[in-house]
C-alpha atoms as a PDB file:
ATOM      1  CA  UNK A   1      15.494  40.180-115.588  1.00  0.00           C
ATOM      2  CA  UNK A   2      14.173  43.561-114.698  1.00  0.00           C
ATOM      3  CA  UNK A   3      10.854  41.851-113.979  1.00  0.00           C
ATOM      4  CA  UNK A   4      12.374  39.502-111.605  1.00  0.00           C
ATOM      5  CA  UNK A   5      14.100  42.171-109.701  1.00  0.00           C
ATOM      6  CA  UNK A   6      10.832  43.966-109.316  1.00  0.00           C
ATOM      7  CA  UNK A   7       9.093  40.806-107.959  1.00  0.00           C
ATOM      8  CA  UNK A   8      11.784  40.165-105.539  1.00  0.00           C
ATOM      9  CA  UNK A   9      11.556  43.693-104.167  1.00  0.00           C
ATOM     10  CA  UNK A  10       7.921  43.437-103.945  1.00  0.00           C
ATOM     11  CA  UNK A  11       8.074  40.204-102.183  1.00  0.00           C
ATOM     12  CA  UNK A  12      10.673  41.415 -99.678  1.00  0.00           C
ATOM     13  CA  UNK A  13       8.726  44.322 -98.499  1.00  0.00           C
ATOM     14  CA  UNK A  14       5.663  42.386 -97.078  1.00  0.00           C
ATOM     15  CA  UNK A  15       8.144  39.807 -95.787  1.00  0.00           C
ATOM     16  CA  UNK A  16      10.006  42.501 -93.856  1.00  0.00           C
ATOM     17  CA  UNK A  17       6.710  43.841 -92.461  1.00  0.00           C
ATOM     18  CA  UNK A  18       5.628  40.351 -91.343  1.00  0.00           C
ATOM     19  CA  UNK A  19       8.904  39.755 -89.415  1.00  0.00           C
ATOM     20  CA  UNK A  20       8.692  43.040 -87.661  1.00  0.00           C
ATOM     21  CA  UNK A  21       5.071  42.495 -86.629  1.00  0.00           C
ATOM     22  CA  UNK A  22       5.833  38.984 -85.052  1.00  0.00           C
ATOM     23  CA  UNK A  23       8.627  40.758 -82.907  1.00  0.00           C
ATOM     24  CA  UNK A  24       6.291  43.620 -81.625  1.00  0.00           C
ATOM     25  CA  UNK A  25       4.243  42.935 -78.503  1.00  0.00           C
ATOM     26  CA  UNK A  26       0.647  43.624 -78.648  1.00  0.00           C
ATOM     27  CA  UNK A  27      -0.912  46.110 -76.019  1.00  0.00           C
ATOM     28  CA  UNK A  28      -4.521  46.414 -75.121  1.00  0.00           C
ATOM     29  CA  UNK A  29      -5.877  49.481 -73.500  1.00  0.00           C
ATOM     30  CA  UNK A  30      -8.932  48.802 -71.325  1.00  0.00           C
ATOM     31  CA  UNK A  31     -11.766  51.198 -71.462  1.00  0.00           C
ATOM     32  CA  UNK A  32     -13.284  52.167 -68.079  1.00  0.00           C
ATOM     33  CA  UNK A  33     -16.766  52.581 -67.957  1.00  0.00           C
ATOM     34  CA  UNK A  34     -17.875  54.768 -64.998  1.00  0.00           C
ATOM     35  CA  UNK A  35     -21.108  54.161 -63.555  1.00  0.00           C
ATOM     36  CA  UNK A  36     -22.583  57.504 -62.359  1.00  0.00           C
ATOM     37  CA  UNK A  37     -25.566  57.781 -59.852  1.00  0.00           C
ATOM     38  CA  UNK A  38     -27.452  60.942 -60.169  1.00  0.00           C
ATOM     39  CA  UNK A  39     -29.822  62.087 -57.472  1.00  0.00           C
ATOM     40  CA  UNK A  40     -31.940  64.983 -57.576  1.00  0.00           C
ATOM     41  CA  UNK A  41     -31.575  67.737 -55.038  1.00  0.00           C
ATOM     42  CA  UNK A  42     -34.764  66.692 -53.168  1.00  0.00           C
ATOM     43  CA  UNK A  43     -33.570  63.170 -52.910  1.00  0.00           C
ATOM     44  CA  UNK A  44     -29.978  64.011 -51.654  1.00  0.00           C
ATOM     45  CA  UNK A  45     -31.243  66.060 -48.504  1.00  0.00           C
ATOM     46  CA  UNK A  46     -34.108  63.714 -47.743  1.00  0.00           C
ATOM     47  CA  UNK A  47     -34.197  62.393 -44.211  1.00  0.00           C
ATOM     48  CA  UNK A  48     -34.649  58.988 -45.424  1.00  0.00           C
ATOM     49  CA  UNK A  49     -31.227  59.192 -47.401  1.00  0.00           C
ATOM     50  CA  UNK A  50     -29.226  61.109 -44.712  1.00  0.00           C
ATOM     51  CA  UNK A  51     -30.346  60.763 -40.985  1.00  0.00           C
ATOM     52  CA  UNK A  52     -31.536  57.273 -41.262  1.00  0.00           C
ATOM     53  CA  UNK A  53     -28.737  55.891 -43.254  1.00  0.00           C
ATOM     54  CA  UNK A  54     -26.805  53.341 -41.187  1.00  0.00           C
ATOM     55  CA  UNK A  55     -23.461  54.084 -42.728  1.00  0.00           C
ATOM     56  CA  UNK A  56     -23.920  57.707 -42.124  1.00  0.00           C
ATOM     57  CA  UNK A  57     -24.761  57.005 -38.504  1.00  0.00           C
ATOM     58  CA  UNK A  58     -21.808  55.008 -38.046  1.00  0.00           C
ATOM     59  CA  UNK A  59     -19.567  57.708 -39.480  1.00  0.00           C
ATOM     60  CA  UNK A  60     -21.074  60.282 -37.309  1.00  0.00           C
ATOM     61  CA  UNK A  61     -20.577  58.154 -34.121  1.00  0.00           C
ATOM     62  CA  UNK A  62     -17.003  57.454 -34.983  1.00  0.00           C
ATOM     63  CA  UNK A  63     -16.508  61.097 -35.563  1.00  0.00           C
ATOM     64  CA  UNK A  64     -18.144  62.111 -32.259  1.00  0.00           C
ATOM     65  CA  UNK A  65     -15.959  59.484 -30.477  1.00  0.00           C
ATOM     66  CA  UNK A  66     -12.660  60.756 -31.957  1.00  0.00           C
ATOM     67  CA  UNK A  67     -13.727  64.373 -31.257  1.00  0.00           C
ATOM     68  CA  UNK A  68     -14.591  63.638 -27.595  1.00  0.00           C
ATOM     69  CA  UNK A  69     -11.422  61.617 -27.081  1.00  0.00           C
ATOM     70  CA  UNK A  70      -9.271  64.492 -28.469  1.00  0.00           C
ATOM     71  CA  UNK A  71     -11.138  67.118 -26.294  1.00  0.00           C
ATOM     72  CA  UNK A  72     -10.399  64.895 -23.202  1.00  0.00           C
ATOM     73  CA  UNK A  73      -6.784  64.585 -24.066  1.00  0.00           C
ATOM     74  CA  UNK A  74      -6.574  68.244 -24.686  1.00  0.00           C
ATOM     75  CA  UNK A  75      -8.295  68.919 -21.254  1.00  0.00           C
ATOM     76  CA  UNK A  76      -5.873  66.608 -19.560  1.00  0.00           C
ATOM     77  CA  UNK A  77      -2.873  68.243 -21.096  1.00  0.00           C
ATOM     78  CA  UNK A  78      -4.205  71.587 -20.134  1.00  0.00           C
ATOM     79  CA  UNK A  79      -4.703  70.515 -16.535  1.00  0.00           C
ATOM     80  CA  UNK A  80      -1.193  69.128 -16.357  1.00  0.00           C
ATOM     81  CA  UNK A  81       0.265  72.277 -17.749  1.00  0.00           C
ATOM     82  CA  UNK A  82      -1.637  74.245 -15.324  1.00  0.00           C
ATOM     83  CA  UNK A  83      -0.483  72.180 -12.412  1.00  0.00           C
ATOM     84  CA  UNK A  84       3.116  72.464 -13.589  1.00  0.00           C
ATOM     85  CA  UNK A  85       2.892  76.230 -13.919  1.00  0.00           C
ATOM     86  CA  UNK A  86       1.379  76.420 -10.454  1.00  0.00           C
ATOM     87  CA  UNK A  87       4.020  74.278  -8.867  1.00  0.00           C
ATOM     88  CA  UNK A  88       6.703  76.386 -10.520  1.00  0.00           C
ATOM     89  CA  UNK A  89       5.045  79.593  -9.391  1.00  0.00           C
ATOM     90  CA  UNK A  90       4.723  78.283  -5.828  1.00  0.00           C
ATOM     91  CA  UNK A  91       8.515  77.528  -5.884  1.00  0.00           C
ATOM     92  CA  UNK A  92       9.391  80.856  -7.217  1.00  0.00           C
ATOM     93  CA  UNK A  93       7.144  82.353  -4.483  1.00  0.00           C
ATOM     94  CA  UNK A  94       8.739  80.359  -1.825  1.00  0.00           C
ATOM     95  CA  UNK A  95      12.205  81.277  -2.946  1.00  0.00           C
ATOM     96  CA  UNK A  96      11.345  84.889  -2.883  1.00  0.00           C
ATOM     97  CA  UNK A  97       9.745  84.652   0.472  1.00  0.00           C
ATOM     98  CA  UNK A  98      12.832  82.765   1.871  1.00  0.00           C
ATOM     99  CA  UNK A  99      15.134  85.273   0.255  1.00  0.00           C
ATOM    100  CA  UNK A 100      13.303  88.045   1.916  1.00  0.00           C
ATOM    101  CA  UNK A 101      13.244  86.255   5.204  1.00  0.00           C
ATOM    102  CA  UNK A 102      17.035  85.665   4.987  1.00  0.00           C
ATOM    103  CA  UNK A 103      17.639  89.201   4.117  1.00  0.00           C
ATOM    104  CA  UNK A 104      15.561  90.436   7.020  1.00  0.00           C
ATOM    105  CA  UNK A 105      17.433  88.047   9.407  1.00  0.00           C
ATOM    106  CA  UNK A 106      20.881  89.075   8.208  1.00  0.00           C
ATOM    107  CA  UNK A 107      19.802  92.725   8.546  1.00  0.00           C
ATOM    108  CA  UNK A 108      18.651  92.031  12.010  1.00  0.00           C
ATOM    109  CA  UNK A 109      21.936  90.232  12.821  1.00  0.00           C
ATOM    110  CA  UNK A 110      23.889  93.035  11.388  1.00  0.00           C
ATOM    111  CA  UNK A 111      21.932  95.509  13.284  1.00  0.00           C
ATOM    112  CA  UNK A 112      22.878  93.648  16.569  1.00  0.00           C
ATOM    113  CA  UNK A 113      26.462  94.011  15.940  1.00  0.00           C
ATOM    114  CA  UNK A 114      27.996  96.933  17.833  1.00  0.00           C
ATOM    115  CA  UNK A 115      31.499  98.061  16.753  1.00  0.00           C
ATOM    116  CA  UNK A 116      33.659  99.201  19.543  1.00  0.00           C
ATOM    117  CA  UNK A 117      36.831 100.956  18.605  1.00  0.00           C
ATOM    118  CA  UNK A 118      39.334 101.413  21.444  1.00  0.00           C
ATOM    119  CA  UNK A 119      41.910 104.088  21.839  1.00  0.00           C
ATOM    120  CA  UNK A 120      44.570 101.639  20.514  1.00  0.00           C
ATOM    121  CA  UNK A 121      42.698 101.419  17.221  1.00  0.00           C
ATOM    122  CA  UNK A 122      41.974  97.692  17.496  1.00  0.00           C
ATOM    123  CA  UNK A 123      38.382  96.874  16.155  1.00  0.00           C
ATOM    124  CA  UNK A 124      36.501  94.596  18.276  1.00  0.00           C
ATOM    125  CA  UNK A 125      32.751  93.320  17.823  1.00  0.00           C
ATOM    126  CA  UNK A 126      30.512  92.777  20.706  1.00  0.00           C
ATOM    127  CA  UNK A 127      27.868  90.300  19.415  1.00  0.00           C
ATOM    128  CA  UNK A 128      24.949  89.041  21.476  1.00  0.00           C
ATOM    129  CA  UNK A 129      25.312  85.191  21.800  1.00  0.00           C
ATOM    130  CA  UNK A 130      22.376  82.928  22.343  1.00  0.00           C
ATOM    131  CA  UNK A 131      22.073  80.643  25.305  1.00  0.00           C
ATOM    132  CA  UNK A 132      22.795  77.614  23.119  1.00  0.00           C
ATOM    133  CA  UNK A 133      26.025  79.111  21.904  1.00  0.00           C
ATOM    134  CA  UNK A 134      26.957  80.084  25.550  1.00  0.00           C
ATOM    135  CA  UNK A 135      26.169  76.549  26.759  1.00  0.00           C
ATOM    136  CA  UNK A 136      28.070  75.122  23.689  1.00  0.00           C
ATOM    137  CA  UNK A 137      31.110  77.117  24.321  1.00  0.00           C
ATOM    138  CA  UNK A 138      31.124  76.433  28.039  1.00  0.00           C
ATOM    139  CA  UNK A 139      30.706  72.668  27.451  1.00  0.00           C
ATOM    140  CA  UNK A 140      33.462  72.720  25.002  1.00  0.00           C
ATOM    141  CA  UNK A 141      35.778  74.578  27.394  1.00  0.00           C
ATOM    142  CA  UNK A 142      34.817  72.107  30.266  1.00  0.00           C
ATOM    143  CA  UNK A 143      35.469  69.225  28.119  1.00  0.00           C
ATOM    144  CA  UNK A 144      38.915  70.452  27.046  1.00  0.00           C
ATOM    145  CA  UNK A 145      39.822  71.302  30.692  1.00  0.00           C
ATOM    146  CA  UNK A 146      38.479  67.853  32.021  1.00  0.00           C
ATOM    147  CA  UNK A 147      39.638  65.937  29.128  1.00  0.00           C
ATOM    148  CA  UNK A 148      43.192  67.313  28.941  1.00  0.00           C
ATOM    149  CA  UNK A 149      44.078  68.111  32.581  1.00  0.00           C
ATOM    150  CA  UNK A 150      41.772  67.190  35.349  1.00  0.00           C
ATOM    151  CA  UNK A 151      40.545  63.758  34.374  1.00  0.00           C
ATOM    152  CA  UNK A 152      43.858  62.214  33.324  1.00  0.00           C
ATOM    153  CA  UNK A 153      45.346  63.749  36.545  1.00  0.00           C
ATOM    154  CA  UNK A 154      42.532  62.064  38.665  1.00  0.00           C
ATOM    155  CA  UNK A 155      42.952  58.838  36.789  1.00  0.00           C
ATOM    156  CA  UNK A 156      46.760  58.946  37.531  1.00  0.00           C
ATOM    157  CA  UNK A 157      46.108  59.675  41.151  1.00  0.00           C
ATOM    158  CA  UNK A 158      43.467  56.904  41.404  1.00  0.00           C
ATOM    159  CA  UNK A 159      45.884  54.436  39.671  1.00  0.00           C
ATOM    160  CA  UNK A 160      48.694  55.433  42.019  1.00  0.00           C
ATOM    161  CA  UNK A 161      46.329  54.935  45.115  1.00  0.00           C
ATOM    162  CA  UNK A 162      45.533  51.379  43.940  1.00  0.00           C
ATOM    163  CA  UNK A 163      49.110  50.731  43.427  1.00  0.00           C
ATOM    164  CA  UNK A 164      49.897  52.091  46.941  1.00  0.00           C
ATOM    165  CA  UNK A 165      47.068  49.959  48.405  1.00  0.00           C
ATOM    166  CA  UNK A 166      48.388  46.823  46.802  1.00  0.00           C
ATOM    167  CA  UNK A 167      51.685  47.509  48.416  1.00  0.00           C
ATOM    168  CA  UNK A 168      50.513  48.634  51.803  1.00  0.00           C
ATOM    169  CA  UNK A 169      47.911  46.060  52.273  1.00  0.00           C
ATOM    170  CA  UNK A 170      50.318  43.054  52.915  1.00  0.00           C
ATOM    171  CA  UNK A 171      52.282  45.198  55.242  1.00  0.00           C
ATOM    172  CA  UNK A 172      49.227  46.169  57.136  1.00  0.00           C
ATOM    173  CA  UNK A 173      48.114  42.429  57.246  1.00  0.00           C
ATOM    174  CA  UNK A 174      51.507  41.528  58.661  1.00  0.00           C
ATOM    175  CA  UNK A 175      51.290  44.340  61.204  1.00  0.00           C
ATOM    176  CA  UNK A 176      47.879  43.028  62.291  1.00  0.00           C
ATOM    177  CA  UNK A 177      49.161  39.652  62.696  1.00  0.00           C
ATOM    178  CA  UNK A 178      51.970  40.916  64.895  1.00  0.00           C
ATOM    179  CA  UNK A 179      49.485  43.021  66.931  1.00  0.00           C
ATOM    180  CA  UNK A 180      47.310  39.857  67.429  1.00  0.00           C
ATOM    181  CA  UNK A 181      50.398  37.880  68.586  1.00  0.00           C
ATOM    182  CA  UNK A 182      51.332  40.589  71.074  1.00  0.00           C
ATOM    183  CA  UNK A 183      47.711  40.854  72.618  1.00  0.00           C
ATOM    184  CA  UNK A 184      47.433  37.056  72.550  1.00  0.00           C
ATOM    185  CA  UNK A 185      50.763  36.947  74.341  1.00  0.00           C
ATOM    186  CA  UNK A 186      49.650  39.497  76.928  1.00  0.00           C
ATOM    187  CA  UNK A 187      46.316  37.689  77.577  1.00  0.00           C
ATOM    188  CA  UNK A 188      48.114  34.199  77.779  1.00  0.00           C
ATOM    189  CA  UNK A 189      50.581  35.757  80.245  1.00  0.00           C
ATOM    190  CA  UNK A 190      47.861  36.901  82.574  1.00  0.00           C
ATOM    191  CA  UNK A 191      46.148  33.439  82.416  1.00  0.00           C
ATOM    192  CA  UNK A 192      49.477  31.713  83.005  1.00  0.00           C
ATOM    193  CA  UNK A 193      50.223  33.980  86.107  1.00  0.00           C
ATOM    194  CA  UNK A 194      46.617  33.351  87.415  1.00  0.00           C
ATOM    195  CA  UNK A 195      47.332  29.598  87.203  1.00  0.00           C
ATOM    196  CA  UNK A 196      50.572  29.969  89.050  1.00  0.00           C
ATOM    197  CA  UNK A 197      48.961  32.091  91.764  1.00  0.00           C
ATOM    198  CA  UNK A 198      46.140  29.598  92.104  1.00  0.00           C
ATOM    199  CA  UNK A 199      48.656  26.883  92.934  1.00  0.00           C
ATOM    200  CA  UNK A 200      50.392  29.042  95.453  1.00  0.00           C
ATOM    201  CA  UNK A 201      47.048  29.941  97.152  1.00  0.00           C
ATOM    202  CA  UNK A 202      46.352  26.214  97.546  1.00  0.00           C
ATOM    203  CA  UNK A 203      49.550  25.893  99.747  1.00  0.00           C
ATOM    204  CA  UNK A 204      48.101  28.406 102.244  1.00  0.00           C
ATOM    205  CA  UNK A 205      47.281  25.321 104.596  1.00  0.00           C
ATOM    206  CA  UNK A 206      50.950  24.560 104.886  1.00  0.00           C
ATOM    207  CA  UNK A 207      52.730  28.022 104.597  1.00  0.00           C
ATOM    208  CA  UNK A 208      51.972  31.107 106.597  1.00  0.00           C
ATOM    209  CA  UNK A 209      49.829  33.903 105.295  1.00  0.00           C
ATOM    210  CA  UNK A 210      52.777  36.451 104.928  1.00  0.00           C
ATOM    211  CA  UNK A 211      54.805  33.880 103.346  1.00  0.00           C
ATOM    212  CA  UNK A 212      52.010  33.084 100.694  1.00  0.00           C
ATOM    213  CA  UNK A 213      51.551  36.792 100.168  1.00  0.00           C
ATOM    214  CA  UNK A 214      55.282  37.289  99.500  1.00  0.00           C
ATOM    215  CA  UNK A 215      55.454  34.230  97.237  1.00  0.00           C
ATOM    216  CA  UNK A 216      52.621  35.573  95.191  1.00  0.00           C
ATOM    217  CA  UNK A 217      54.184  38.970  94.961  1.00  0.00           C
ATOM    218  CA  UNK A 218      57.337  37.397  93.563  1.00  0.00           C
ATOM    219  CA  UNK A 219      55.413  36.027  90.538  1.00  0.00           C
ATOM    220  CA  UNK A 220      55.668  38.172  87.506  1.00  0.00           C
ATOM    221  CA  UNK A 221      55.476  38.075  83.690  1.00  0.00           C
ATOM    222  CA  UNK A 222      59.210  37.129  83.397  1.00  0.00           C
ATOM    223  CA  UNK A 223      59.512  34.265  85.847  1.00  0.00           C
ATOM    224  CA  UNK A 224      56.132  32.369  85.881  1.00  0.00           C
ATOM    225  CA  UNK A 225      57.158  30.041  83.062  1.00  0.00           C
ATOM    226  CA  UNK A 226      60.754  29.461  84.383  1.00  0.00           C
ATOM    227  CA  UNK A 227      61.372  27.480  87.640  1.00  0.00           C
ATOM    228  CA  UNK A 228      64.935  28.876  88.049  1.00  0.00           C
ATOM    229  CA  UNK A 229      63.808  32.448  87.675  1.00  0.00           C
ATOM    230  CA  UNK A 230      60.926  31.965  89.910  1.00  0.00           C
ATOM    231  CA  UNK A 231      63.192  30.390  92.625  1.00  0.00           C
ATOM    232  CA  UNK A 232      65.586  33.178  92.265  1.00  0.00           C
ATOM    233  CA  UNK A 233      62.835  35.643  92.943  1.00  0.00           C
ATOM    234  CA  UNK A 234      61.536  33.882  96.109  1.00  0.00           C
ATOM    235  CA  UNK A 235      65.132  33.407  97.447  1.00  0.00           C
ATOM    236  CA  UNK A 236      65.963  37.136  96.947  1.00  0.00           C
ATOM    237  CA  UNK A 237      62.676  38.130  98.754  1.00  0.00           C
ATOM    238  CA  UNK A 238      62.755  35.704 101.676  1.00  0.00           C
ATOM    239  CA  UNK A 239      66.643  35.587 102.068  1.00  0.00           C
ATOM    240  CA  UNK A 240      66.652  37.939 105.024  1.00  0.00           C
ATOM    241  CA  UNK A 241      63.805  36.433 106.850  1.00  0.00           C
ATOM    242  CA  UNK A 242      65.018  32.945 106.379  1.00  0.00           C
ATOM    243  CA  UNK A 243      68.836  33.336 107.200  1.00  0.00           C
ATOM    244  CA  UNK A 244      70.329  32.629 110.558  1.00  0.00           C
ATOM    245  CA  UNK A 245      69.353  35.966 112.088  1.00  0.00           C
ATOM    246  CA  UNK A 246      65.766  35.728 111.036  1.00  0.00           C
ATOM    247  CA  UNK A 247      63.052  34.096 112.937  1.00  0.00           C
ATOM    248  CA  UNK A 248      61.455  32.042 110.027  1.00  0.00           C
ATOM    249  CA  UNK A 249      64.627  29.821 109.616  1.00  0.00           C
ATOM    250  CA  UNK A 250      62.915  26.911 111.102  1.00  0.00           C
ATOM    251  CA  UNK A 251      59.702  27.199 109.132  1.00  0.00           C
ATOM    252  CA  UNK A 252      58.640  24.688 106.416  1.00  0.00           C
ATOM    253  CA  UNK A 253      58.580  27.461 103.785  1.00  0.00           C
ATOM    254  CA  UNK A 254      62.230  28.688 104.576  1.00  0.00           C
ATOM    255  CA  UNK A 255      63.507  25.102 104.759  1.00  0.00           C
ATOM    256  CA  UNK A 256      61.867  23.857 101.675  1.00  0.00           C
ATOM    257  CA  UNK A 257      61.467  26.806  99.420  1.00  0.00           C
ATOM    258  CA  UNK A 258      64.468  29.000 100.238  1.00  0.00           C
ATOM    259  CA  UNK A 259      67.331  27.386 102.037  1.00  0.00           C
ATOM    260  CA  UNK A 260      67.068  23.848 100.752  1.00  0.00           C
ATOM    261  CA  UNK A 261      65.208  24.357  97.526  1.00  0.00           C
ATOM    262  CA  UNK A 262      66.171  23.534  94.004  1.00  0.00           C
ATOM    263  CA  UNK A 263      64.763  24.482  90.662  1.00  0.00           C
ATOM    264  CA  UNK A 264      62.751  21.284  90.330  1.00  0.00           C
ATOM    265  CA  UNK A 265      60.959  22.383  93.528  1.00  0.00           C
ATOM    266  CA  UNK A 266      59.296  25.186  91.655  1.00  0.00           C
ATOM    267  CA  UNK A 267      58.217  22.984  88.545  1.00  0.00           C
ATOM    268  CA  UNK A 268      55.009  22.150  90.310  1.00  0.00           C
ATOM    269  CA  UNK A 269      53.998  25.717  90.288  1.00  0.00           C
ATOM    270  CA  UNK A 270      55.486  26.703  86.718  1.00  0.00           C
ATOM    271  CA  UNK A 271      54.012  23.844  84.767  1.00  0.00           C
ATOM    272  CA  UNK A 272      50.365  24.704  85.313  1.00  0.00           C
ATOM    273  CA  UNK A 273      51.176  28.315  84.262  1.00  0.00           C
ATOM    274  CA  UNK A 274      52.907  27.121  81.018  1.00  0.00           C
ATOM    275  CA  UNK A 275      49.858  24.936  80.170  1.00  0.00           C
ATOM    276  CA  UNK A 276      47.542  27.696  80.746  1.00  0.00           C
ATOM    277  CA  UNK A 277      49.558  30.160  78.731  1.00  0.00           C
ATOM    278  CA  UNK A 278      49.902  27.878  75.740  1.00  0.00           C
ATOM    279  CA  UNK A 279      46.224  27.158  75.682  1.00  0.00           C
ATOM    280  CA  UNK A 280      45.132  30.744  76.017  1.00  0.00           C
ATOM    281  CA  UNK A 281      47.843  31.873  73.596  1.00  0.00           C
ATOM    282  CA  UNK A 282      46.553  29.474  70.895  1.00  0.00           C
ATOM    283  CA  UNK A 283      42.839  30.383  71.114  1.00  0.00           C
ATOM    284  CA  UNK A 284      43.413  34.100  71.615  1.00  0.00           C
ATOM    285  CA  UNK A 285      45.855  34.298  68.690  1.00  0.00           C
ATOM    286  CA  UNK A 286      43.452  32.633  66.133  1.00  0.00           C
ATOM    287  CA  UNK A 287      40.560  34.875  67.266  1.00  0.00           C
ATOM    288  CA  UNK A 288      42.595  38.138  67.369  1.00  0.00           C
ATOM    289  CA  UNK A 289      44.362  37.327  64.110  1.00  0.00           C
ATOM    290  CA  UNK A 290      41.089  36.610  62.230  1.00  0.00           C
ATOM    291  CA  UNK A 291      39.586  39.791  63.656  1.00  0.00           C
ATOM    292  CA  UNK A 292      42.409  42.086  63.015  1.00  0.00           C
ATOM    293  CA  UNK A 293      43.260  40.694  59.457  1.00  0.00           C
ATOM    294  CA  UNK A 294      39.501  40.867  58.646  1.00  0.00           C
ATOM    295  CA  UNK A 295      39.381  44.479  59.797  1.00  0.00           C
ATOM    296  CA  UNK A 296      42.420  45.421  57.641  1.00  0.00           C
ATOM    297  CA  UNK A 297      40.939  43.723  54.583  1.00  0.00           C
ATOM    298  CA  UNK A 298      37.658  45.225  55.056  1.00  0.00           C
ATOM    299  CA  UNK A 299      39.280  48.577  55.344  1.00  0.00           C
ATOM    300  CA  UNK A 300      41.367  48.182  52.282  1.00  0.00           C
ATOM    301  CA  UNK A 301      38.413  46.710  50.413  1.00  0.00           C
ATOM    302  CA  UNK A 302      36.411  49.867  51.136  1.00  0.00           C
ATOM    303  CA  UNK A 303      39.352  51.922  50.017  1.00  0.00           C
ATOM    304  CA  UNK A 304      39.555  49.924  46.770  1.00  0.00           C
ATOM    305  CA  UNK A 305      35.797  50.273  46.242  1.00  0.00           C
ATOM    306  CA  UNK A 306      35.864  53.933  46.801  1.00  0.00           C
ATOM    307  CA  UNK A 307      38.768  54.344  44.256  1.00  0.00           C
ATOM    308  CA  UNK A 308      37.128  52.041  41.649  1.00  0.00           C
ATOM    309  CA  UNK A 309      33.931  54.023  42.125  1.00  0.00           C
ATOM    310  CA  UNK A 310      35.825  57.243  41.552  1.00  0.00           C
ATOM    311  CA  UNK A 311      37.350  55.830  38.432  1.00  0.00           C
ATOM    312  CA  UNK A 312      34.057  54.658  37.181  1.00  0.00           C
ATOM    313  CA  UNK A 313      32.516  58.050  37.939  1.00  0.00           C
ATOM    314  CA  UNK A 314      35.400  59.688  36.083  1.00  0.00           C
ATOM    315  CA  UNK A 315      34.986  57.427  33.143  1.00  0.00           C
ATOM    316  CA  UNK A 316      31.204  58.046  33.088  1.00  0.00           C
ATOM    317  CA  UNK A 317      31.767  61.829  33.182  1.00  0.00           C
ATOM    318  CA  UNK A 318      34.298  61.704  30.424  1.00  0.00           C
ATOM    319  CA  UNK A 319      31.839  59.577  28.367  1.00  0.00           C
ATOM    320  CA  UNK A 320      29.037  62.102  29.094  1.00  0.00           C
ATOM    321  CA  UNK A 321      31.334  64.959  28.123  1.00  0.00           C
ATOM    322  CA  UNK A 322      32.287  63.322  24.940  1.00  0.00           C
ATOM    323  CA  UNK A 323      28.649  62.648  24.155  1.00  0.00           C
ATOM    324  CA  UNK A 324      27.740  66.298  24.787  1.00  0.00           C
ATOM    325  CA  UNK A 325      30.697  67.421  22.716  1.00  0.00           C
ATOM    326  CA  UNK A 326      29.648  65.176  19.802  1.00  0.00           C
ATOM    327  CA  UNK A 327      26.090  66.426  19.972  1.00  0.00           C
ATOM    328  CA  UNK A 328      27.099  70.064  20.113  1.00  0.00           C
ATOM    329  CA  UNK A 329      29.666  69.571  17.308  1.00  0.00           C
ATOM    330  CA  UNK A 330      27.019  67.892  15.168  1.00  0.00           C
ATOM    331  CA  UNK A 331      24.796  70.756  15.981  1.00  0.00           C
ATOM    332  CA  UNK A 332      27.377  73.425  15.059  1.00  0.00           C
ATOM    333  CA  UNK A 333      28.095  71.452  11.778  1.00  0.00           C
ATOM    334  CA  UNK A 334      24.504  71.419  10.798  1.00  0.00           C
ATOM    335  CA  UNK A 335      24.111  75.183  11.652  1.00  0.00           C
ATOM    336  CA  UNK A 336      27.015  76.019   9.542  1.00  0.00           C
ATOM    337  CA  UNK A 337      25.807  73.816   6.670  1.00  0.00           C
ATOM    338  CA  UNK A 338      22.508  75.667   6.817  1.00  0.00           C
ATOM    339  CA  UNK A 339      24.142  79.016   6.878  1.00  0.00           C
ATOM    340  CA  UNK A 340      26.230  78.067   3.948  1.00  0.00           C
ATOM    341  CA  UNK A 341      23.062  76.967   2.178  1.00  0.00           C
ATOM    342  CA  UNK A 342      21.484  80.359   2.976  1.00  0.00           C
ATOM    343  CA  UNK A 343      24.467  82.169   1.755  1.00  0.00           C
ATOM    344  CA  UNK A 344      24.547  80.081  -1.455  1.00  0.00           C
ATOM    345  CA  UNK A 345      20.846  80.708  -2.015  1.00  0.00           C
ATOM    346  CA  UNK A 346      21.325  84.440  -1.473  1.00  0.00           C
ATOM    347  CA  UNK A 347      24.074  84.464  -4.021  1.00  0.00           C
ATOM    348  CA  UNK A 348      21.931  82.722  -6.497  1.00  0.00           C
END
C-alpha cells in the first residue's frame, strides 16, 4: 500500500510539470550580429574616400543650399527690420519737428497779442488779423445785412412794383384809348368842317362874296353835323341884313337861306360833313389807338423787364453771397479742425 502511494506521487509530479509546460508560451530571443567595417586612418581621410564620394558631395551640396537659404532669409529679415526702424525714426523726427514748429508758431502768435488794460479795468486784446479773416468777416457781415434786411426789402419792393404795374397797366390802356378817341374826334371834326366849307365855297357863283364869307364863319365844331344848329347860326348872323330894314332882303341868299329857309335846306351842307367826319374818325381812331396802346404796352413791358432784371440780379447776388458764405464757412471749419489737431498733437 505504501508502495502504491509512492508510485502515485512520483507519477503526479512529472504530470504536473507537463501540464504547466503546455500552458507556458515559448519565447525566442534573436541574437543581432553587428557587422563592423573598420578602416585604417589613412583610408578614412583619403581623397578617394572623402572628396570624390557622391553621397558626401550630395550631403555637402544640400548643406550649402540650406545654409545659403537661411542666410538670405536672415538678410531679408534684417533689411525689413532696418526699414521699419528707419520709418519709425522718421515719424518720430517729423513729430518732433512739427511739435517744434507748432510751439514756435504759437509763441509767435502769443507774442503778437498786445494786452490793453483801460482805466475801467476791462481787459481787451488787440490781435492782428490776416487779410483772409478780414475778408471773411466782412463777407459774413455783408451777407447778414443783405440777406436779413436789404435783399428781402428789395424783393418786396419789386414784388409790389410788379403788382402795381399789373393794376395800372389796364387803366393806362383805357386812358390811351380815350386819348385816341379824343384826338380822332378832333381830326374828324376838322375834316367834317372842311367838307362843309368846301360845299359852301361851291355856292359862290350864286351867293355874294360877303354872304359866302359870313356863311363860312358861322360853321363851327358844334353845328357842322346838325342842320338845325347850322340854320340857327346863319339866321342869327344874317338876321339884321336880311330883315325889312336891310338892303339884302331881296337877295337869293336872304330869301332862300335866312327868311324862308327850313332845316332840310341845310342838309345838303351837313351830310358831306357827317360822311367826312365818320370816315376820318374810323381811320384815325384805329391808327391812334394802336399807336397809343402799343406805346403804353411797350412802356410797361420795359418797366416789367427792368423789375424782373432787378429781381434776377438780386437772386444772383444772394446766391453768390450764399456760395461765398459756404466757402468761407468751410475754410473756417477746416482751419478750426486743423487747430484742434495741432492742439491735440501738442497735448500728446
